[in-house]
């Protein structure tokens, strides 16, 4: 049998229920793997081992007493360091939040605790979730477990790499323009960005509030559905939280795709739009052919305004960020640059922000402040908001014809460390397939759909109607069950010697 940390959450949950494994054993296997792999991969900013051991012990004791526990009780979980965790440092990948210990839990963290998930640690990320490679972290590099010379994607790169490296069973990320789906794609795991408002943003460090959404990163689609059962639901503390009833996301998983109308978005496939790598394009076409074999009615869809997504995003997201990040002044949170004699308070703010924020964050604050300034607001922010409506309308029209839209999650496989750090625009362009979905507030998902010749994972993106998560999960599950991509595992340590590229192997 595989080591416990290699299993999916639902496999582990079955073992727990049959008393064939305990939460403490699963946690021990996870930390053993961390000891082996973390030095190379670098997923975690902080390990919360004491808290985790207490949680695992309490789950085991409750189970021993015969209590009926939720399905994911005892499952080791990794949290992106953007989620406020009571009593546990939360940095959001930024020096300016160093030493910030939140006095409360995010809504989703409360939910995870109630469901008995065990908090392994907080994962690395791009500073304030701004980036696509996790290289904007103020603290450390995270490497792609499939190829240690490559990025894990971002901004939730630590979470995706942890699931791929089996140093966590499930993980959580946030997605403002692709930060769950793109790292999931680069690391060969499953990631879901729910409908805007489906999951509470309370206690999640804000980046661009009209786009931010929380979601799971998992080894397979069933685990993703189980995590949605934990995370989704109304929260009065988030004014954009949706009041719709929450289904059991596992219920319809096996319904199949017969008659499901699937549209391949042509602009995402290189037609007057995104330039897609040949191998990625081929894998996506093969995936659509597979869905058709399974009974889906596949055709071509069009989103004519897709090309404006990146420029619109880089007005709206920095504008909102410049406002959200105004609160970091060296007084209320974390880091402060001490004043020198003769400094007034404004000078203290200035020094703190100058030293506390990294280059990309400063770039966004300047872009956003400019776009919102008097005289430019109409030309930039208002105009961008109008174009955003056009993109949203494109989706509405496409969904008159289709139930699910598909395309690549990313135009390329994982790129090399350092490849795009000197050129912000090329980094921005790597999100061209995911950003439009945030513009529409729609649910989007990435699942493994193939490998490049060099052995790097390729992700298929599925996009649904508002609150269409169940349809996405059903389509994703049907595809996954007819393939074996999700069974391959990255093993950076064992196969590292001599092999710099493909390091997958079948799961035994
Ligand atoms: N890469 C995009 C950015 O840098 C999206 C990040 C995200 O989704 N948080 O803004």
mmCIF file with all atom_site columns, C-alpha atoms in Angstrom, residues 97-190:
data_model
loop_
_atom_site.group_PDB
_atom_site.id
_atom_site.type_symbol
_atom_site.label_atom_id
_atom_site.label_alt_id
_atom_site.label_comp_id
_atom_site.label_asym_id
_atom_site.label_entity_id
_atom_site.label_seq_id
_atom_site.pdbx_PDB_ins_code
_atom_site.Cartn_x
_atom_site.Cartn_y
_atom_site.Cartn_z
_atom_site.occupancy
_atom_site.B_iso_or_equiv
_atom_site.pdbx_formal_charge
_atom_site.auth_seq_id
_atom_site.auth_comp_id
_atom_site.auth_asym_id
_atom_site.auth_atom_id
_atom_site.pdbx_PDB_model_num
ATOM 1  C CA . UNK A 1 97  ? 3.134   41.537 7.468   1.00 0.00 ? 97  UNK A CA 1
ATOM 2  C CA . UNK A 1 98  ? 6.050   39.789 9.141   1.00 0.00 ? 98  UNK A CA 1
ATOM 3  C CA . UNK A 1 99  ? 5.119   39.140 12.760  1.00 0.00 ? 99  UNK A CA 1
ATOM 4  C CA . UNK A 1 100 ? 1.377   39.686 12.216  1.00 0.00 ? 100 UNK A CA 1
ATOM 5  C CA . UNK A 1 101 ? -0.511  37.143 14.310  1.00 0.00 ? 101 UNK A CA 1
ATOM 6  C CA . UNK A 1 102 ? -4.233  37.444 13.561  1.00 0.00 ? 102 UNK A CA 1
ATOM 7  C CA . UNK A 1 103 ? -6.592  37.513 16.545  1.00 0.00 ? 103 UNK A CA 1
ATOM 8  C CA . UNK A 1 104 ? -9.222  35.593 14.554  1.00 0.00 ? 104 UNK A CA 1
ATOM 9  C CA . UNK A 1 105 ? -9.689  32.861 11.928  1.00 0.00 ? 105 UNK A CA 1
ATOM 10 C CA . UNK A 1 106 ? -10.896 33.449 8.379   1.00 0.00 ? 106 UNK A CA 1
ATOM 11 C CA . UNK A 1 107 ? -14.395 32.043 7.767   1.00 0.00 ? 107 UNK A CA 1
ATOM 12 C CA . UNK A 1 108 ? -12.950 29.216 5.689   1.00 0.00 ? 108 UNK A CA 1
ATOM 13 C CA . UNK A 1 109 ? -10.407 28.402 8.398   1.00 0.00 ? 109 UNK A CA 1
ATOM 14 C CA . UNK A 1 110 ? -13.222 28.158 10.959  1.00 0.00 ? 110 UNK A CA 1
ATOM 15 C CA . UNK A 1 111 ? -15.033 25.807 8.612   1.00 0.00 ? 111 UNK A CA 1
ATOM 16 C CA . UNK A 1 112 ? -11.959 23.618 8.170   1.00 0.00 ? 112 UNK A CA 1
ATOM 17 C CA . UNK A 1 113 ? -11.488 23.429 11.929  1.00 0.00 ? 113 UNK A CA 1
ATOM 18 C CA . UNK A 1 114 ? -15.151 22.494 12.440  1.00 0.00 ? 114 UNK A CA 1
ATOM 19 C CA . UNK A 1 115 ? -14.741 19.711 9.893   1.00 0.00 ? 115 UNK A CA 1
ATOM 20 C CA . UNK A 1 116 ? -11.701 18.364 11.708  1.00 0.00 ? 116 UNK A CA 1
ATOM 21 C CA . UNK A 1 117 ? -9.108  19.085 9.005   1.00 0.00 ? 117 UNK A CA 1
ATOM 22 C CA . UNK A 1 118 ? -5.587  19.146 10.403  1.00 0.00 ? 118 UNK A CA 1
ATOM 23 C CA . UNK A 1 119 ? -3.495  22.268 9.705   1.00 0.00 ? 119 UNK A CA 1
ATOM 24 C CA . UNK A 1 120 ? -0.024  21.191 8.545   1.00 0.00 ? 120 UNK A CA 1
ATOM 25 C CA . UNK A 1 121 ? 1.242   24.709 7.807   1.00 0.00 ? 121 UNK A CA 1
ATOM 26 C CA . UNK A 1 122 ? 1.033   27.927 5.796   1.00 0.00 ? 122 UNK A CA 1
ATOM 27 C CA . UNK A 1 123 ? 2.256   27.871 2.223   1.00 0.00 ? 123 UNK A CA 1
ATOM 28 C CA . UNK A 1 124 ? 4.431   30.179 0.174   1.00 0.00 ? 124 UNK A CA 1
ATOM 29 C CA . UNK A 1 125 ? 2.870   32.619 -2.284  1.00 0.00 ? 125 UNK A CA 1
ATOM 30 C CA . UNK A 1 126 ? 3.576   35.685 -4.377  1.00 0.00 ? 126 UNK A CA 1
ATOM 31 C CA . UNK A 1 127 ? 3.523   38.768 -2.160  1.00 0.00 ? 127 UNK A CA 1
ATOM 32 C CA . UNK A 1 128 ? -0.130  39.786 -1.688  1.00 0.00 ? 128 UNK A CA 1
ATOM 33 C CA . UNK A 1 129 ? -1.018  37.180 -4.351  1.00 0.00 ? 129 UNK A CA 1
ATOM 34 C CA . UNK A 1 130 ? 0.469   39.355 -7.105  1.00 0.00 ? 130 UNK A CA 1
ATOM 35 C CA . UNK A 1 131 ? 2.238   37.062 -9.513  1.00 0.00 ? 131 UNK A CA 1
ATOM 36 C CA . UNK A 1 132 ? 2.104   33.852 -11.513 1.00 0.00 ? 132 UNK A CA 1
ATOM 37 C CA . UNK A 1 133 ? 5.186   31.982 -10.344 1.00 0.00 ? 133 UNK A CA 1
ATOM 38 C CA . UNK A 1 134 ? 5.481   32.455 -6.546  1.00 0.00 ? 134 UNK A CA 1
ATOM 39 C CA . UNK A 1 135 ? 8.795   34.199 -7.301  1.00 0.00 ? 135 UNK A CA 1
ATOM 40 C CA . UNK A 1 136 ? 7.393   37.438 -5.856  1.00 0.00 ? 136 UNK A CA 1
ATOM 41 C CA . UNK A 1 137 ? 7.407   35.932 -2.368  1.00 0.00 ? 137 UNK A CA 1
ATOM 42 C CA . UNK A 1 138 ? 9.474   38.076 0.002   1.00 0.00 ? 138 UNK A CA 1
ATOM 43 C CA . UNK A 1 139 ? 10.775  34.935 1.692   1.00 0.00 ? 139 UNK A CA 1
ATOM 44 C CA . UNK A 1 140 ? 11.717  31.957 -0.459  1.00 0.00 ? 140 UNK A CA 1
ATOM 45 C CA . UNK A 1 141 ? 11.600  30.131 -3.764  1.00 0.00 ? 141 UNK A CA 1
ATOM 46 C CA . UNK A 1 142 ? 9.144   27.284 -4.315  1.00 0.00 ? 142 UNK A CA 1
ATOM 47 C CA . UNK A 1 143 ? 10.121  24.759 -6.971  1.00 0.00 ? 143 UNK A CA 1
ATOM 48 C CA . UNK A 1 144 ? 7.864   22.688 -9.188  1.00 0.00 ? 144 UNK A CA 1
ATOM 49 C CA . UNK A 1 145 ? 7.939   19.093 -7.869  1.00 0.00 ? 145 UNK A CA 1
ATOM 50 C CA . UNK A 1 146 ? 7.882   17.768 -11.455 1.00 0.00 ? 146 UNK A CA 1
ATOM 51 C CA . UNK A 1 147 ? 11.015  19.699 -12.384 1.00 0.00 ? 147 UNK A CA 1
ATOM 52 C CA . UNK A 1 148 ? 12.970  21.528 -9.732  1.00 0.00 ? 148 UNK A CA 1
ATOM 53 C CA . UNK A 1 149 ? 14.291  24.075 -12.260 1.00 0.00 ? 149 UNK A CA 1
ATOM 54 C CA . UNK A 1 150 ? 10.764  25.284 -12.978 1.00 0.00 ? 150 UNK A CA 1
ATOM 55 C CA . UNK A 1 151 ? 8.177   27.423 -11.214 1.00 0.00 ? 151 UNK A CA 1
ATOM 56 C CA . UNK A 1 152 ? 5.130   25.875 -9.527  1.00 0.00 ? 152 UNK A CA 1
ATOM 57 C CA . UNK A 1 153 ? 2.924   28.660 -10.905 1.00 0.00 ? 153 UNK A CA 1
ATOM 58 C CA . UNK A 1 154 ? 1.327   31.280 -8.717  1.00 0.00 ? 154 UNK A CA 1
ATOM 59 C CA . UNK A 1 155 ? 0.247   32.961 -6.755  1.00 0.00 ? 155 UNK A CA 1
ATOM 60 C CA . UNK A 1 156 ? -0.876  29.848 -4.797  1.00 0.00 ? 156 UNK A CA 1
ATOM 61 C CA . UNK A 1 157 ? 2.301   28.013 -5.856  1.00 0.00 ? 157 UNK A CA 1
ATOM 62 C CA . UNK A 1 158 ? 3.166   26.704 -2.386  1.00 0.00 ? 158 UNK A CA 1
ATOM 63 C CA . UNK A 1 159 ? -0.271  25.103 -2.006  1.00 0.00 ? 159 UNK A CA 1
ATOM 64 C CA . UNK A 1 160 ? -0.237  23.451 -5.441  1.00 0.00 ? 160 UNK A CA 1
ATOM 65 C CA . UNK A 1 161 ? 3.338   22.217 -5.021  1.00 0.00 ? 161 UNK A CA 1
ATOM 66 C CA . UNK A 1 162 ? 2.490   20.796 -1.579  1.00 0.00 ? 162 UNK A CA 1
ATOM 67 C CA . UNK A 1 163 ? -0.330  18.674 -3.003  1.00 0.00 ? 163 UNK A CA 1
ATOM 68 C CA . UNK A 1 164 ? 1.861   17.558 -5.932  1.00 0.00 ? 164 UNK A CA 1
ATOM 69 C CA . UNK A 1 165 ? 4.799   16.732 -3.648  1.00 0.00 ? 165 UNK A CA 1
ATOM 70 C CA . UNK A 1 166 ? 2.505   14.836 -1.228  1.00 0.00 ? 166 UNK A CA 1
ATOM 71 C CA . UNK A 1 167 ? 3.490   17.131 1.621   1.00 0.00 ? 167 UNK A CA 1
ATOM 72 C CA . UNK A 1 168 ? -0.231  17.846 2.128   1.00 0.00 ? 168 UNK A CA 1
ATOM 73 C CA . UNK A 1 169 ? -3.314  15.855 1.185   1.00 0.00 ? 169 UNK A CA 1
ATOM 74 C CA . UNK A 1 170 ? -5.447  18.874 0.338   1.00 0.00 ? 170 UNK A CA 1
ATOM 75 C CA . UNK A 1 171 ? -4.693  22.594 0.154   1.00 0.00 ? 171 UNK A CA 1
ATOM 76 C CA . UNK A 1 172 ? -6.388  25.933 -0.241  1.00 0.00 ? 172 UNK A CA 1
ATOM 77 C CA . UNK A 1 173 ? -5.620  28.916 -2.396  1.00 0.00 ? 173 UNK A CA 1
ATOM 78 C CA . UNK A 1 174 ? -7.154  32.128 -3.650  1.00 0.00 ? 174 UNK A CA 1
ATOM 79 C CA . UNK A 1 175 ? -7.740  33.161 -7.237  1.00 0.00 ? 175 UNK A CA 1
ATOM 80 C CA . UNK A 1 176 ? -8.004  36.780 -8.401  1.00 0.00 ? 176 UNK A CA 1
ATOM 81 C CA . UNK A 1 177 ? -6.876  36.191 -11.964 1.00 0.00 ? 177 UNK A CA 1
ATOM 82 C CA . UNK A 1 178 ? -5.885  32.529 -12.035 1.00 0.00 ? 178 UNK A CA 1
ATOM 83 C CA . UNK A 1 179 ? -3.933  31.889 -8.854  1.00 0.00 ? 179 UNK A CA 1
ATOM 84 C CA . UNK A 1 180 ? -5.657  28.582 -8.054  1.00 0.00 ? 180 UNK A CA 1
ATOM 85 C CA . UNK A 1 181 ? -6.080  27.220 -11.571 1.00 0.00 ? 181 UNK A CA 1
ATOM 86 C CA . UNK A 1 182 ? -2.690  28.102 -13.092 1.00 0.00 ? 182 UNK A CA 1
ATOM 87 C CA . UNK A 1 183 ? -0.534  26.576 -10.306 1.00 0.00 ? 183 UNK A CA 1
ATOM 88 C CA . UNK A 1 184 ? -2.849  23.542 -10.256 1.00 0.00 ? 184 UNK A CA 1
ATOM 89 C CA . UNK A 1 185 ? -2.203  23.187 -13.982 1.00 0.00 ? 185 UNK A CA 1
ATOM 90 C CA . UNK A 1 186 ? 1.588   23.612 -13.633 1.00 0.00 ? 186 UNK A CA 1
ATOM 91 C CA . UNK A 1 187 ? 1.733   21.075 -10.783 1.00 0.00 ? 187 UNK A CA 1
ATOM 92 C CA . UNK A 1 188 ? -0.597  18.460 -12.291 1.00 0.00 ? 188 UNK A CA 1
ATOM 93 C CA . UNK A 1 189 ? -3.328  18.702 -9.645  1.00 0.00 ? 189 UNK A CA 1
ATOM 94 C CA . UNK A 1 190 ? -6.974  19.798 -9.468  1.00 0.00 ? 190 UNK A CA 1
#
